[in-house]
Amino acid sequence: MPRCFLPALALPRAGSAVFTMATLALALGTVPAIAQNAASTPASRASAPPPPPPVDPNLVVPLQLSRVLPPTSLRGEVLFSQPPNVVLNGKTNARLAPGARIRAENNLLVMWNVLVGKKLKVNYTIDSYGLLMDVWILRNDELAQLWPTSAEQAAKWTYDPIKKTWSK
């Protein structure tokens, strides 16, 4: 015997406004607009517009949204070896942080096992322990932008927060 109470479906009660409107509509022979559309004739359904022509996938241009890279990030080259170890700008003592986020060109997260053995141009941030925390794999348009590769360069250059660009 179940001990949980399962409520019954809420049906309109006699005397309620919903019950009265439904009874009145049936008595007068009026049918709501939703029911009229459902009961349309096959001839009216046949006059629907034709489907659009097929699209050539070679002509479709993927939408690329601009990413906002933080001004505290630096540009570098990362060789992904066995995690958490990486080679950052030729230095073999770099490591990924335990909660590191690696973002692909489309800004979606990428798991490190997909990147093992690949050498990529990236922007990265370093946490307070000196570990790589956020890594963005760069697209060609982002590679064309000027970006500092060290903290010393970032201290000398100026960042324009409106244009989101660096200048010397």
GROMACS .gro file of N, CA and C in nm:
model
  504
    1MET      N    1   0.085  -0.117   0.000
    1MET     CA    2   0.000   0.000   0.000
    1MET      C    3   0.089   0.123   0.000
    2PRO      N    4   0.078   0.211  -0.103
    2PRO     CA    5   0.163   0.329  -0.108
    2PRO      C    6   0.123   0.431  -0.003
    3ARG      N    7   0.222   0.495   0.053
    3ARG     CA    8   0.196   0.595   0.156
    3ARG      C    9   0.205   0.736   0.103
    4CYS      N   10   0.249   0.749  -0.020
    4CYS     CA   11   0.259   0.881  -0.081
    4CYS      C   12   0.126   0.918  -0.142
    5PHE      N   13   0.082   1.040  -0.118
    5PHE     CA   14  -0.043   1.087  -0.174
    5PHE      C   15  -0.017   1.143  -0.313
    6LEU      N   16  -0.082   1.090  -0.413
    6LEU     CA   17  -0.072   1.139  -0.549
    6LEU      C   18  -0.197   1.218  -0.582
    7PRO      N   19  -0.186   1.347  -0.604
    7PRO     CA   20  -0.306   1.427  -0.633
    7PRO      C   21  -0.367   1.389  -0.768
    8ALA      N   22  -0.497   1.394  -0.774
    8ALA     CA   23  -0.569   1.364  -0.898
    8ALA      C   24  -0.552   1.480  -0.995
    9LEU      N   25  -0.579   1.453  -1.121
    9LEU     CA   26  -0.571   1.558  -1.222
    9LEU      C   27  -0.673   1.666  -1.190
   10ALA      N   28  -0.634   1.788  -1.210
   10ALA     CA   29  -0.723   1.901  -1.183
   10ALA      C   30  -0.819   1.918  -1.300
   11LEU      N   31  -0.941   1.875  -1.282
   11LEU     CA   32  -1.045   1.891  -1.383
   11LEU      C   33  -1.135   2.005  -1.342
   12PRO      N   34  -1.196   2.074  -1.440
   12PRO     CA   35  -1.286   2.183  -1.404
   12PRO      C   36  -1.408   2.130  -1.330
   13ARG      N   37  -1.444   2.196  -1.222
   13ARG     CA   38  -1.559   2.154  -1.142
   13ARG      C   39  -1.686   2.219  -1.196
   14ALA      N   40  -1.793   2.150  -1.175
   14ALA     CA   41  -1.923   2.205  -1.217
   14ALA      C   42  -1.947   2.334  -1.141
   15GLY      N   43  -1.987   2.438  -1.212
   15GLY     CA   44  -2.012   2.567  -1.151
   15GLY      C   45  -1.893   2.661  -1.161
   16SER      N   46  -1.775   2.610  -1.198
   16SER     CA   47  -1.660   2.699  -1.210
   16SER      C   48  -1.668   2.773  -1.343
   17ALA      N   49  -1.588   2.878  -1.356
   17ALA     CA   50  -1.590   2.960  -1.477
   17ALA      C   51  -1.543   2.879  -1.599
   18VAL      N   52  -1.441   2.795  -1.581
   18VAL     CA   53  -1.389   2.716  -1.692
   18VAL      C   54  -1.494   2.617  -1.740
   19PHE      N   55  -1.561   2.552  -1.645
   19PHE     CA   56  -1.663   2.455  -1.681
   19PHE      C   57  -1.780   2.523  -1.752
   20THR      N   58  -1.818   2.641  -1.703
   20THR     CA   59  -1.930   2.715  -1.762
   20THR      C   60  -1.896   2.759  -1.904
   21MET      N   61  -1.773   2.807  -1.929
   21MET     CA   62  -1.735   2.852  -2.063
   21MET      C   63  -1.730   2.733  -2.161
   22ALA      N   64  -1.679   2.620  -2.116
   22ALA     CA   65  -1.674   2.503  -2.203
   22ALA      C   66  -1.814   2.454  -2.237
   23THR      N   67  -1.904   2.453  -2.138
   23THR     CA   68  -2.042   2.409  -2.162
   23THR      C   69  -2.113   2.506  -2.255
   24LEU      N   70  -2.092   2.635  -2.237
   24LEU     CA   71  -2.154   2.737  -2.322
   24LEU      C   72  -2.105   2.726  -2.465
   25ALA      N   73  -1.973   2.703  -2.485
   25ALA     CA   74  -1.918   2.691  -2.619
   25ALA      C   75  -1.975   2.569  -2.690
   26LEU      N   76  -1.994   2.459  -2.619
   26LEU     CA   77  -2.052   2.339  -2.680
   26LEU      C   78  -2.200   2.360  -2.713
   27ALA      N   79  -2.271   2.431  -2.624
   27ALA     CA   80  -2.414   2.454  -2.647
   27ALA      C   81  -2.437   2.547  -2.765
   28LEU      N   82  -2.352   2.648  -2.783
   28LEU     CA   83  -2.371   2.742  -2.892
   28LEU      C   84  -2.311   2.693  -3.023
   29GLY      N   85  -2.233   2.588  -3.016
   29GLY     CA   86  -2.174   2.535  -3.138
   29GLY      C   87  -2.051   2.611  -3.183
   30THR      N   88  -1.995   2.693  -3.096
   30THR     CA   89  -1.872   2.764  -3.132
   30THR      C   90  -1.753   2.678  -3.097
   31VAL      N   91  -1.654   2.684  -3.182
   31VAL     CA   92  -1.534   2.604  -3.160
   31VAL      C   93  -1.418   2.701  -3.142
   32PRO      N   94  -1.334   2.680  -3.042
   32PRO     CA   95  -1.219   2.769  -3.024
   32PRO      C   96  -1.128   2.768  -3.147
   33ALA      N   97  -1.048   2.874  -3.161
   33ALA     CA   98  -0.961   2.890  -3.278
   33ALA      C   99  -0.860   2.777  -3.289
   34ILE      N  100  -0.812   2.724  -3.179
   34ILE     CA  101  -0.714   2.615  -3.183
   34ILE      C  102  -0.778   2.492  -3.246
   35ALA      N  103  -0.901   2.463  -3.208
   35ALA     CA  104  -0.970   2.347  -3.263
   35ALA      C  105  -1.001   2.368  -3.411
   36GLN      N  106  -1.028   2.492  -3.452
   36GLN     CA  107  -1.055   2.518  -3.592
   36GLN      C  108  -0.931   2.492  -3.676
   37ASN      N  109  -0.814   2.531  -3.628
   37ASN     CA  110  -0.692   2.506  -3.702
   37ASN      C  111  -0.663   2.357  -3.713
   38ALA      N  112  -0.694   2.282  -3.609
   38ALA     CA  113  -0.669   2.139  -3.612
   38ALA      C  114  -0.764   2.069  -3.708
   39ALA      N  115  -0.883   2.125  -3.726
   39ALA     CA  116  -0.982   2.061  -3.812
   39ALA      C  117  -0.982   2.120  -3.952
   40SER      N  118  -0.872   2.177  -3.994
   40SER     CA  119  -0.868   2.236  -4.128
   40SER      C  120  -0.871   2.126  -4.233
   41THR      N  121  -0.912   2.163  -4.350
   41THR     CA  122  -0.928   2.065  -4.458
   41THR      C  123  -0.794   2.029  -4.517
   42PRO      N  124  -0.780   1.912  -4.578
   42PRO     CA  125  -0.654   1.874  -4.641
   42PRO      C  126  -0.614   1.970  -4.754
   43ALA      N  127  -0.712   2.030  -4.820
   43ALA     CA  128  -0.681   2.121  -4.930
   43ALA      C  129  -0.610   2.246  -4.877
   44SER      N  130  -0.649   2.294  -4.758
   44SER     CA  131  -0.584   2.413  -4.704
   44SER      C  132  -0.443   2.380  -4.656
   45ARG      N  133  -0.422   2.255  -4.611
   45ARG     CA  134  -0.288   2.215  -4.569
   45ARG      C  135  -0.196   2.198  -4.689
   46ALA      N  136  -0.251   2.163  -4.804
   46ALA     CA  137  -0.170   2.142  -4.924
   46ALA      C  138  -0.117   2.274  -4.980
   47SER      N  139  -0.176   2.387  -4.943
   47SER     CA  140  -0.132   2.515  -4.996
   47SER      C  141  -0.021   2.577  -4.911
   48ALA      N  142   0.044   2.498  -4.828
   48ALA     CA  143   0.154   2.549  -4.747
   48ALA      C  144   0.271   2.584  -4.837
   49PRO      N  145   0.353   2.679  -4.795
   49PRO     CA  146   0.467   2.719  -4.880
   49PRO      C  147   0.565   2.602  -4.896
   50PRO      N  148   0.634   2.597  -5.008
   50PRO     CA  149   0.729   2.487  -5.030
   50PRO      C  150   0.848   2.501  -4.936
   51PRO      N  151   0.916   2.391  -4.906
   51PRO     CA  152   1.032   2.400  -4.817
   51PRO      C  153   1.145   2.476  -4.886
   52PRO      N  154   1.235   2.536  -4.806
   52PRO     CA  155   1.346   2.612  -4.866
   52PRO      C  156   1.440   2.519  -4.940
   53PRO      N  157   1.510   2.571  -5.041
   53PRO     CA  158   1.603   2.487  -5.117
   53PRO      C  159   1.719   2.442  -5.029
   54PRO      N  160   1.781   2.330  -5.059
   54PRO     CA  161   1.894   2.284  -4.977
   54PRO      C  162   2.011   2.382  -4.985
   55VAL      N  163   2.083   2.393  -4.875
   55VAL     CA  164   2.194   2.486  -4.865
   55VAL      C  165   2.325   2.410  -4.884
   56ASP      N  166   2.412   2.465  -4.968
   56ASP     CA  167   2.542   2.404  -4.991
   56ASP      C  168   2.628   2.427  -4.867
   57PRO      N  169   2.677   2.321  -4.798
   57PRO     CA  170   2.756   2.341  -4.676
   57PRO      C  171   2.888   2.413  -4.701
   58ASN      N  172   2.936   2.415  -4.825
   58ASN     CA  173   3.060   2.486  -4.854
   58ASN      C  174   3.041   2.637  -4.855
   59LEU      N  175   2.917   2.682  -4.868
   59LEU     CA  176   2.889   2.825  -4.872
   59LEU      C  177   2.855   2.881  -4.735
   60VAL      N  178   2.833   2.795  -4.636
   60VAL     CA  179   2.796   2.841  -4.504
   60VAL      C  180   2.921   2.889  -4.431
   61VAL      N  181   2.916   3.011  -4.382
   61VAL     CA  182   3.028   3.069  -4.309
   61VAL      C  183   2.998   3.058  -4.160
   62PRO      N  184   3.085   2.992  -4.082
   62PRO     CA  185   3.057   2.980  -3.940
   62PRO      C  186   3.068   3.116  -3.871
   63LEU      N  187   2.983   3.137  -3.774
   63LEU     CA  188   2.982   3.262  -3.701
   63LEU      C  189   3.094   3.260  -3.597
   64GLN      N  190   3.180   3.359  -3.601
   64GLN     CA  191   3.287   3.370  -3.503
   64GLN      C  192   3.263   3.494  -3.418
   65LEU      N  193   3.236   3.470  -3.293
   65LEU     CA  194   3.218   3.581  -3.201
   65LEU      C  195   3.353   3.621  -3.144
   66SER      N  196   3.370   3.749  -3.124
   66SER     CA  197   3.498   3.795  -3.070
   66SER      C  198   3.504   3.759  -2.921
   67ARG      N  199   3.620   3.713  -2.881
   67ARG     CA  200   3.641   3.679  -2.740
   67ARG      C  201   3.708   3.797  -2.673
   68VAL      N  202   3.677   3.816  -2.548
   68VAL     CA  203   3.741   3.920  -2.470
   68VAL      C  204   3.845   3.851  -2.381
   69LEU      N  205   3.971   3.866  -2.419
   69LEU     CA  206   4.080   3.809  -2.342
   69LEU      C  207   4.118   3.907  -2.232
   70PRO      N  208   4.139   3.861  -2.112
   70PRO     CA  209   4.170   3.955  -2.003
   70PRO      C  210   4.305   4.024  -2.025
   71PRO      N  211   4.316   4.149  -1.986
   71PRO     CA  212   4.443   4.221  -2.006
   71PRO      C  213   4.556   4.164  -1.920
   72THR      N  214   4.524   4.084  -1.821
   72THR     CA  215   4.628   4.023  -1.738
   72THR      C  216   4.688   3.898  -1.802
   73SER      N  217   4.631   3.855  -1.914
   73SER     CA  218   4.684   3.735  -1.980
   73SER      C  219   4.809   3.769  -2.061
   74LEU      N  220   4.891   3.670  -2.081
   74LEU     CA  221   5.013   3.684  -2.159
   74LEU      C  222   5.009   3.590  -2.277
   75ARG      N  223   5.084   3.622  -2.381
   75ARG     CA  224   5.090   3.539  -2.500
   75ARG      C  225   5.211   3.448  -2.491
   76GLY      N  226   5.193   3.325  -2.537
   76GLY     CA  227   5.304   3.231  -2.535
   76GLY      C  228   5.276   3.111  -2.621
   77GLU      N  229   5.368   3.017  -2.615
   77GLU     CA  230   5.357   2.894  -2.691
   77GLU      C  231   5.363   2.779  -2.591
   78VAL      N  232   5.264   2.690  -2.599
   78VAL     CA  233   5.254   2.581  -2.504
   78VAL      C  234   5.261   2.449  -2.578
   79LEU      N  235   5.346   2.359  -2.527
   79LEU     CA  236   5.351   2.221  -2.574
   79LEU      C  237   5.288   2.137  -2.465
   80PHE      N  238   5.177   2.074  -2.497
   80PHE     CA  239   5.106   1.993  -2.399
   80PHE      C  240   5.168   1.855  -2.394
   81SER      N  241   5.234   1.825  -2.281
   81SER     CA  242   5.289   1.691  -2.261
   81SER      C  243   5.197   1.620  -2.162
   82GLN      N  244   5.248   1.526  -2.088
   82GLN     CA  245   5.163   1.455  -1.992
   82GLN      C  246   5.119   1.548  -1.880
   83PRO      N  247   4.989   1.568  -1.865
   83PRO     CA  248   4.939   1.660  -1.763
   83PRO      C  249   4.978   1.614  -1.623
   84PRO      N  250   4.997   1.706  -1.535
   84PRO     CA  251   4.976   1.851  -1.547
   84PRO      C  252   5.096   1.925  -1.604
   85ASN      N  253   5.196   1.854  -1.652
   85ASN     CA  254   5.318   1.919  -1.702
   85ASN      C  255   5.297   1.971  -1.844
   86VAL      N  256   5.345   2.092  -1.869
   86VAL     CA  257   5.344   2.152  -2.002
   86VAL      C  258   5.478   2.221  -2.023
   87VAL      N  259   5.511   2.247  -2.147
   87VAL     CA  260   5.631   2.324  -2.180
   87VAL      C  261   5.581   2.461  -2.225
   88LEU      N  262   5.609   2.563  -2.144
   88LEU     CA  263   5.563   2.699  -2.172
   88LEU      C  264   5.681   2.783  -2.216
   89ASN      N  265   5.676   2.829  -2.341
   89ASN     CA  266   5.782   2.913  -2.399
   89ASN      C  267   5.920   2.848  -2.383
   90GLY      N  268   5.927   2.718  -2.400
   90GLY     CA  269   6.053   2.646  -2.392
   90GLY      C  270   6.095   2.607  -2.251
   91LYS      N  271   6.021   2.648  -2.149
   91LYS     CA  272   6.054   2.613  -2.010
   91LYS      C  273   5.977   2.487  -1.971
   92THR      N  274   6.048   2.386  -1.927
   92THR     CA  275   5.985   2.257  -1.898
   92THR      C  276   5.926   2.248  -1.758
   93ASN      N  277   5.944   2.349  -1.674
   93ASN     CA  278   5.896   2.340  -1.537
   93ASN      C  279   5.756   2.400  -1.518
   94ALA      N  280   5.683   2.426  -1.623
   94ALA     CA  281   5.549   2.483  -1.612
   94ALA      C  282   5.448   2.370  -1.588
   95ARG      N  283   5.343   2.404  -1.516
   95ARG     CA  284   5.239   2.306  -1.485
   95ARG      C  285   5.102   2.370  -1.495
   96LEU      N  286   5.001   2.287  -1.525
   96LEU     CA  287   4.862   2.331  -1.523
   96LEU      C  288   4.811   2.329  -1.379
   97ALA      N  289   4.730   2.426  -1.343
   97ALA     CA  290   4.667   2.429  -1.211
   97ALA      C  291   4.562   2.318  -1.203
   98PRO      N  292   4.528   2.274  -1.082
   98PRO     CA  293   4.427   2.168  -1.070
   98PRO      C  294   4.293   2.203  -1.135
   99GLY      N  295   4.253   2.328  -1.135
   99GLY     CA  296   4.126   2.367  -1.197
   99GLY      C  297   4.144   2.443  -1.327
  100ALA      N  298   4.250   2.412  -1.399
  100ALA     CA  299   4.282   2.486  -1.522
  100ALA      C  300   4.172   2.470  -1.626
  101ARG      N  301   4.145   2.578  -1.698
  101ARG     CA  302   4.046   2.576  -1.806
  101ARG      C  303   4.118   2.605  -1.937
  102ILE      N  304   4.102   2.515  -2.032
  102ILE     CA  305   4.163   2.533  -2.164
  102ILE      C  306   4.049   2.555  -2.262
  103ARG      N  307   4.052   2.668  -2.332
  103ARG     CA  308   3.945   2.702  -2.426
  103ARG      C  309   3.998   2.696  -2.568
  104ALA      N  310   3.921   2.634  -2.656
  104ALA     CA  311   3.959   2.620  -2.798
  104ALA      C  312   3.929   2.749  -2.872
  105GLU      N  313   3.951   2.746  -3.003
  105GLU     CA  314   3.928   2.864  -3.087
  105GLU      C  315   3.783   2.909  -3.084
  106ASN      N  316   3.690   2.816  -3.063
  106ASN     CA  317   3.547   2.851  -3.058
  106ASN      C  318   3.500   2.883  -2.917
  107ASN      N  319   3.594   2.896  -2.823
  107ASN     CA  320   3.571   2.933  -2.684
  107ASN      C  321   3.504   2.823  -2.602
  108LEU      N  322   3.499   2.702  -2.652
  108LEU     CA  323   3.448   2.589  -2.575
  108LEU      C  324   3.563   2.522  -2.501
  109LEU      N  325   3.531   2.463  -2.388
  109LEU     CA  326   3.633   2.397  -2.309
  109LEU      C  327   3.686   2.274  -2.380
  110VAL      N  328   3.816   2.251  -2.366
  110VAL     CA  329   3.883   2.137  -2.428
  110VAL      C  330   3.950   2.058  -2.317
  111MET      N  331   3.940   1.929  -2.323
  111MET     CA  332   4.008   1.844  -2.226
  111MET      C  333   4.155   1.829  -2.266
  112TRP      N  334   4.241   1.820  -2.168
  112TRP     CA  335   4.385   1.816  -2.194
  112TRP      C  336   4.426   1.695  -2.274
  113ASN      N  337   4.355   1.582  -2.260
  113ASN     CA  338   4.397   1.460  -2.330
  113ASN      C  339   4.386   1.474  -2.482
  114VAL      N  340   4.307   1.566  -2.531
  114VAL     CA  341   4.296   1.591  -2.675
  114VAL      C  342   4.418   1.666  -2.726
  115LEU      N  343   4.484   1.740  -2.638
  115LEU     CA  344   4.593   1.829  -2.677
  115LEU      C  345   4.732   1.771  -2.653
  116VAL      N  346   4.744   1.651  -2.598
  116VAL     CA  347   4.875   1.594  -2.567
  116VAL      C  348   4.957   1.582  -2.695
  117GLY      N  349   5.079   1.638  -2.691
  117GLY     CA  350   5.170   1.634  -2.805
  117GLY      C  351   5.156   1.751  -2.900
  118LYS      N  352   5.061   1.843  -2.877
  118LYS     CA  353   5.040   1.956  -2.967
  118LYS      C  354   5.110   2.080  -2.911
  119LYS      N  355   5.167   2.158  -3.003
  119LYS     CA  356   5.232   2.285  -2.968
  119LYS      C  357   5.148   2.397  -3.027
  120LEU      N  358   5.092   2.483  -2.942
  120LEU     CA  359   4.996   2.583  -2.985
  120LEU      C  360   5.032   2.721  -2.931
  121LYS      N  361   4.993   2.825  -3.008
  121LYS     CA  362   5.003   2.964  -2.962
  121LYS      C  363   4.881   2.992  -2.877
  122VAL      N  364   4.903   3.044  -2.758
  122VAL     CA  365   4.795   3.065  -2.662
  122VAL      C  366   4.811   3.196  -2.589
  123ASN      N  367   4.704   3.240  -2.526
  123ASN     CA  368   4.709   3.340  -2.420
  123ASN      C  369   4.682   3.264  -2.292
  124TYR      N  370   4.746   3.305  -2.183
  124TYR     CA  371   4.732   3.230  -2.058
  124TYR      C  372   4.737   3.325  -1.940
  125THR      N  373   4.679   3.281  -1.830
  125THR     CA  374   4.692   3.351  -1.703
  125THR      C  375   4.757   3.257  -1.603
  126ILE      N  376   4.825   3.316  -1.507
  126ILE     CA  377   4.895   3.239  -1.405
  126ILE      C  378   4.831   3.270  -1.270
  127ASP      N  379   4.806   3.164  -1.189
  127ASP     CA  380   4.746   3.185  -1.057
  127ASP      C  381   4.853   3.226  -0.956
  128SER      N  382   4.814   3.240  -0.830
  128SER     CA  383   4.905   3.290  -0.727
  128SER      C  384   5.017   3.191  -0.694
  129TYR      N  385   5.004   3.064  -0.735
  129TYR     CA  386   5.108   2.964  -0.711
  129TYR      C  387   5.204   2.951  -0.830
  130GLY      N  388   5.181   3.027  -0.936
  130GLY     CA  389   5.267   3.021  -1.054
  130GLY      C  390   5.225   2.913  -1.152
  131LEU      N  391   5.104   2.861  -1.140
  131LEU     CA  392   5.053   2.756  -1.229
  131LEU      C  393   4.963   2.818  -1.335
  132LEU      N  394   4.957   2.754  -1.452
  132LEU     CA  395   4.869   2.802  -1.560
  132LEU      C  396   4.724   2.777  -1.520
  133MET      N  397   4.645   2.882  -1.514
  133MET     CA  398   4.506   2.868  -1.472
  133MET      C  399   4.410   2.869  -1.591
  134ASP      N  400   4.417   2.972  -1.674
  134ASP     CA  401   4.330   2.984  -1.791
  134ASP      C  402   4.417   2.985  -1.916
  135VAL      N  403   4.377   2.907  -2.015
  135VAL     CA  404   4.451   2.899  -2.140
  135VAL      C  405   4.352   2.916  -2.254
  136TRP      N  406   4.381   3.008  -2.346
  136TRP     CA  407   4.298   3.029  -2.464
  136TRP      C  408   4.381   2.995  -2.587
  137ILE      N  409   4.337   2.896  -2.664
  137ILE     CA  410   4.402   2.865  -2.791
  137ILE      C  411   4.358   2.971  -2.890
  138LEU      N  412   4.454   3.036  -2.956
  138LEU     CA  413   4.425   3.155  -3.036
  138LEU      C  414   4.389   3.122  -3.180
  139ARG      N  415   4.298   3.206  -3.234
  139ARG     CA  416   4.262   3.201  -3.375
  139ARG      C  417   4.358   3.292  -3.451
  140ASN      N  418   4.352   3.287  -3.584
  140ASN     CA  419   4.441   3.370  -3.667
  140ASN      C  420   4.418   3.519  -3.645
  141ASP      N  421   4.292   3.561  -3.631
  141ASP     CA  422   4.265   3.703  -3.610
  141ASP      C  423   4.317   3.750  -3.474
  142GLU      N  424   4.316   3.662  -3.374
  142GLU     CA  425   4.369   3.699  -3.243
  142GLU      C  426   4.522   3.699  -3.243
  143LEU      N  427   4.582   3.611  -3.323
  143LEU     CA  428   4.728   3.608  -3.335
  143LEU      C  429   4.780   3.736  -3.399
  144ALA      N  430   4.700   3.798  -3.484
  144ALA     CA  431   4.743   3.920  -3.553
  144ALA      C  432   4.748   4.041  -3.458
  145GLN      N  433   4.678   4.035  -3.345
  145GLN     CA  434   4.678   4.146  -3.250
  145GLN      C  435   4.807   4.147  -3.169
  146LEU      N  436   4.851   4.266  -3.135
  146LEU     CA  437   4.970   4.282  -3.052
  146LEU      C  438   4.934   4.248  -2.907
  147TRP      N  439   5.014   4.162  -2.843
  147TRP     CA  440   4.986   4.122  -2.704
  147TRP      C  441   5.118   4.097  -2.633
  148PRO      N  442   5.131   4.137  -2.507
  148PRO     CA  443   5.258   4.118  -2.437
  148PRO      C  444   5.286   3.971  -2.407
  149THR      N  445   5.416   3.936  -2.410
  149THR     CA  446   5.456   3.799  -2.383
  149THR      C  447   5.517   3.783  -2.244
  150SER      N  448   5.539   3.893  -2.173
  150SER     CA  449   5.594   3.885  -2.039
  150SER      C  450   5.534   3.996  -1.952
  151ALA      N  451   5.551   3.982  -1.821
  151ALA     CA  452   5.499   4.084  -1.729
  151ALA      C  453   5.572   4.216  -1.746
  152GLU      N  454   5.700   4.210  -1.785
  152GLU     CA  455   5.776   4.334  -1.808
  152GLU      C  456   5.721   4.411  -1.926
  153GLN      N  457   5.687   4.340  -2.033
  153GLN     CA  458   5.627   4.408  -2.149
  153GLN      C  459   5.492   4.467  -2.112
  154ALA      N  460   5.412   4.394  -2.037
  154ALA     CA  461   5.280   4.443  -1.997
  154ALA      C  462   5.292   4.568  -1.911
  155ALA      N  463   5.397   4.578  -1.832
  155ALA     CA  464   5.418   4.697  -1.748
  155ALA      C  465   5.455   4.819  -1.831
  156LYS      N  466   5.526   4.798  -1.943
  156LYS     CA  467   5.570   4.910  -2.028
  156LYS      C  468   5.463   4.951  -2.129
  157TRP      N  469   5.384   4.858  -2.177
  157TRP     CA  470   5.284   4.887  -2.279
  157TRP      C  471   5.157   4.941  -2.213
  158THR      N  472   5.068   4.996  -2.298
  158THR     CA  473   4.940   5.046  -2.249
  158THR      C  474   4.826   4.964  -2.310
  159TYR      N  475   4.725   4.942  -2.228
  159TYR     CA  476   4.608   4.865  -2.272
  159TYR      C  477   4.489   4.959  -2.286
  160ASP      N  478   4.423   4.954  -2.402
  160ASP     CA  479   4.304   5.035  -2.427
  160ASP      C  480   4.182   4.949  -2.395
  161PRO      N  481   4.110   4.976  -2.284
  161PRO     CA  482   3.997   4.890  -2.248
  161PRO      C  483   3.877   4.903  -2.340
  162ILE      N  484   3.868   5.012  -2.416
  162ILE     CA  485   3.756   5.027  -2.508
  162ILE      C  486   3.779   4.944  -2.634
  163LYS      N  487   3.897   4.958  -2.693
  163LYS     CA  488   3.930   4.880  -2.814
  163LYS      C  489   3.975   4.739  -2.780
  164LYS      N  490   4.012   4.717  -2.653
  164LYS     CA  491   4.063   4.589  -2.606
  164LYS      C  492   4.189   4.547  -2.682
  165THR      N  493   4.281   4.643  -2.696
  165THR     CA  494   4.407   4.619  -2.766
  165THR      C  495   4.523   4.676  -2.685
  166TRP      N  496   4.641   4.624  -2.711
  166TRP     CA  497   4.764   4.672  -2.650
  166TRP      C  498   4.839   4.759  -2.751
  167SER      N  499   4.914   4.856  -2.700
  167SER     CA  500   5.001   4.937  -2.787
  167SER      C  501   5.130   4.964  -2.712
  168LYS      N  502   5.239   4.980  -2.791
  168LYS     CA  503   5.371   5.004  -2.732
  168LYS      C  504   5.387   5.148  -2.694
   0.00000   0.00000   0.00000
